[in-house]
PDB file of C-alpha atoms in Angstrom:
ATOM      1  CA  UNK A 171       0.000   0.000   0.000  1.00  0.00           C
ATOM      2  CA  UNK A 172       1.345   3.409  -0.906  1.00  0.00           C
ATOM      3  CA  UNK A 173       2.580   5.395   2.045  1.00  0.00           C
ATOM      4  CA  UNK A 174       3.177   2.422   4.340  1.00  0.00           C
ATOM      5  CA  UNK A 175       6.639   1.321   3.199  1.00  0.00           C
ATOM      6  CA  UNK A 176       9.890   2.837   4.350  1.00  0.00           C
ATOM      7  CA  UNK A 177      13.562   2.051   3.998  1.00  0.00           C
ATOM      8  CA  UNK A 178      15.562   1.449   7.140  1.00  0.00           C
ATOM      9  CA  UNK A 179      19.334   1.131   7.264  1.00  0.00           C
ATOM     10  CA  UNK A 180      19.991   3.630   4.509  1.00  0.00           C
ATOM     11  CA  UNK A 181      22.373   6.441   3.693  1.00  0.00           C
ATOM     12  CA  UNK A 182      21.946   9.295   1.240  1.00  0.00           C
ATOM     13  CA  UNK A 183      24.806  11.618   0.359  1.00  0.00           C
ATOM     14  CA  UNK A 184      25.008  14.349  -2.267  1.00  0.00           C
ATOM     15  CA  UNK A 185      28.209  15.482  -3.948  1.00  0.00           C
ATOM     16  CA  UNK A 186      29.125  17.985  -6.588  1.00  0.00           C
ATOM     17  CA  UNK A 187      32.074  16.770  -8.619  1.00  0.00           C
ATOM     18  CA  UNK A 188      33.302  19.007 -11.386  1.00  0.00           C
ATOM     19  CA  UNK A 189      29.889  20.589 -11.811  1.00  0.00           C
ATOM     20  CA  UNK A 190      28.056  17.257 -11.844  1.00  0.00           C
ATOM     21  CA  UNK A 191      25.560  16.628  -9.056  1.00  0.00           C
ATOM     22  CA  UNK A 192      25.801  13.051  -7.782  1.00  0.00           C
ATOM     23  CA  UNK A 193      23.560  11.352  -5.248  1.00  0.00           C
ATOM     24  CA  UNK A 194      24.861   8.204  -3.543  1.00  0.00           C
ATOM     25  CA  UNK A 195      22.245   6.000  -1.893  1.00  0.00           C
ATOM     26  CA  UNK A 196      23.096   2.895   0.126  1.00  0.00           C
ATOM     27  CA  UNK A 197      20.229   0.765   1.411  1.00  0.00           C
ATOM     28  CA  UNK A 198      19.352  -2.641   2.790  1.00  0.00           C
ATOM     29  CA  UNK A 199      15.994  -3.933   1.533  1.00  0.00           C
ATOM     30  CA  UNK A 200      13.621  -6.439   3.099  1.00  0.00           C
ATOM     31  CA  UNK A 201      14.727 -10.045   2.792  1.00  0.00           C
ATOM     32  CA  UNK A 202      12.536 -13.083   2.270  1.00  0.00           C
ATOM     33  CA  UNK A 203      11.014 -14.946  -0.628  1.00  0.00           C
ATOM     34  CA  UNK A 204       7.281 -14.412  -0.231  1.00  0.00           C
ATOM     35  CA  UNK A 205       5.136 -12.260  -2.512  1.00  0.00           C
ATOM     36  CA  UNK A 206       4.630  -9.830   0.388  1.00  0.00           C
ATOM     37  CA  UNK A 207       8.424  -9.499   0.810  1.00  0.00           C
ATOM     38  CA  UNK A 208       8.807  -8.826  -2.911  1.00  0.00           C
ATOM     39  CA  UNK A 209       6.028  -6.218  -2.832  1.00  0.00           C
ATOM     40  CA  UNK A 210       7.701  -4.508   0.113  1.00  0.00           C
ATOM     41  CA  UNK A 211      11.054  -4.369  -1.731  1.00  0.00           C
ATOM     42  CA  UNK A 212       9.296  -2.850  -4.744  1.00  0.00           C
ATOM     43  CA  UNK A 213       7.726  -0.313  -2.379  1.00  0.00           C
ATOM     44  CA  UNK A 214      11.117   0.457  -0.851  1.00  0.00           C
ATOM     45  CA  UNK A 215      12.560   1.031  -4.334  1.00  0.00           C
ATOM     46  CA  UNK A 216       9.667   3.380  -5.106  1.00  0.00           C
ATOM     47  CA  UNK A 217      10.302   5.331  -1.897  1.00  0.00           C
ATOM     48  CA  UNK A 218      13.967   5.799  -2.801  1.00  0.00           C
ATOM     49  CA  UNK A 219      13.156   6.834  -6.390  1.00  0.00           C
ATOM     50  CA  UNK A 220      10.583   9.375  -5.213  1.00  0.00           C
ATOM     51  CA  UNK A 221      13.249  11.264  -3.273  1.00  0.00           C
ATOM     52  CA  UNK A 222      15.489  11.895  -6.283  1.00  0.00           C
ATOM     53  CA  UNK A 223      16.005  15.187  -8.050  1.00  0.00           C
ATOM     54  CA  UNK A 224      15.653  15.191 -11.838  1.00  0.00           C
ATOM     55  CA  UNK A 225      18.923  15.588 -13.697  1.00  0.00           C
ATOM     56  CA  UNK A 226      21.137  14.218 -10.936  1.00  0.00           C
ATOM     57  CA  UNK A 227      23.354  11.217 -11.429  1.00  0.00           C
ATOM     58  CA  UNK A 228      22.344   8.614  -8.849  1.00  0.00           C
ATOM     59  CA  UNK A 229      24.350   5.629  -7.666  1.00  0.00           C
ATOM     60  CA  UNK A 230      22.519   2.928  -5.702  1.00  0.00           C
ATOM     61  CA  UNK A 231      24.427   0.341  -3.695  1.00  0.00           C
ATOM     62  CA  UNK A 232      23.605  -2.079  -0.942  1.00  0.00           C
ATOM     63  CA  UNK A 233      21.744  -5.322  -0.364  1.00  0.00           C
ATOM     64  CA  UNK A 234      18.539  -5.204  -2.396  1.00  0.00           C
ATOM     65  CA  UNK A 235      17.791  -8.916  -1.862  1.00  0.00           C
ATOM     66  CA  UNK A 236      16.943  -9.234  -5.563  1.00  0.00           C
ATOM     67  CA  UNK A 237      18.781 -10.195  -8.706  1.00  0.00           C
ATOM     68  CA  UNK A 238      18.599  -9.077 -12.330  1.00  0.00           C
ATOM     69  CA  UNK A 239      15.431 -10.087 -14.168  1.00  0.00           C
ATOM     70  CA  UNK A 240      17.414 -11.490 -17.117  1.00  0.00           C
ATOM     71  CA  UNK A 241      19.520 -13.779 -14.878  1.00  0.00           C
ATOM     72  CA  UNK A 242      18.514 -17.445 -14.458  1.00  0.00           C
ATOM     73  CA  UNK A 243      19.950 -19.207 -11.406  1.00  0.00           C
ATOM     74  CA  UNK A 244      21.281 -22.791 -11.240  1.00  0.00           C
ATOM     75  CA  UNK A 245      17.775 -24.095 -10.466  1.00  0.00           C
ATOM     76  CA  UNK A 246      16.241 -22.373 -13.475  1.00  0.00           C
ATOM     77  CA  UNK A 247      14.561 -19.680 -11.373  1.00  0.00           C
ATOM     78  CA  UNK A 248      14.230 -16.201 -12.821  1.00  0.00           C
ATOM     79  CA  UNK A 249      13.293 -13.070 -10.900  1.00  0.00           C
ATOM     80  CA  UNK A 250       9.984 -11.439 -11.767  1.00  0.00           C
ATOM     81  CA  UNK A 251      10.435  -8.630  -9.240  1.00  0.00           C
ATOM     82  CA  UNK A 252      10.358  -5.021 -10.400  1.00  0.00           C
ATOM     83  CA  UNK A 253      12.693  -3.805  -7.629  1.00  0.00           C
ATOM     84  CA  UNK A 254      15.798  -3.185  -9.752  1.00  0.00           C
ATOM     85  CA  UNK A 255      13.906  -1.756 -12.759  1.00  0.00           C
ATOM     86  CA  UNK A 256      12.147   0.645 -10.363  1.00  0.00           C
ATOM     87  CA  UNK A 257      15.505   1.812  -9.001  1.00  0.00           C
ATOM     88  CA  UNK A 258      16.705   2.357 -12.578  1.00  0.00           C
ATOM     89  CA  UNK A 259      13.576   4.348 -13.361  1.00  0.00           C
ATOM     90  CA  UNK A 260      12.587   1.989 -16.157  1.00  0.00           C
ATOM     91  CA  UNK A 261       9.293   0.900 -14.570  1.00  0.00           C
ATOM     92  CA  UNK A 262       6.843   2.195 -11.993  1.00  0.00           C
ATOM     93  CA  UNK A 263       5.259   0.436  -9.061  1.00  0.00           C
TER      94      UNK A 263
END
C-alpha cells in the first residue's frame, strides 16, 4: 500500500564533482522470498526513487535482496520482481 513502506538502514549523500551533481544511496531492503516481501522491496525502491532530483546522477548500492530479471539461477529460477527496474527508473510500481 502506498505510504506504508519505508527504507531502514539507509544512507543518502550528495556530492558535486566538477559541476556534476551526484547522489549516492546505500540501502538494505527487506529479505525473504514471499510475494509480500517482494512487494515490500518494490515499495522500498519506489520510496527511494521518489526522493530523487531530476537531472542528478544517482548511484545505488547495498543489499537489495533481488537479482537481475534477465539472470537465471542454477535451479532455473528467474526473478519477476520489479525492484531493480524501479531503481533504474525503467518501470513504476
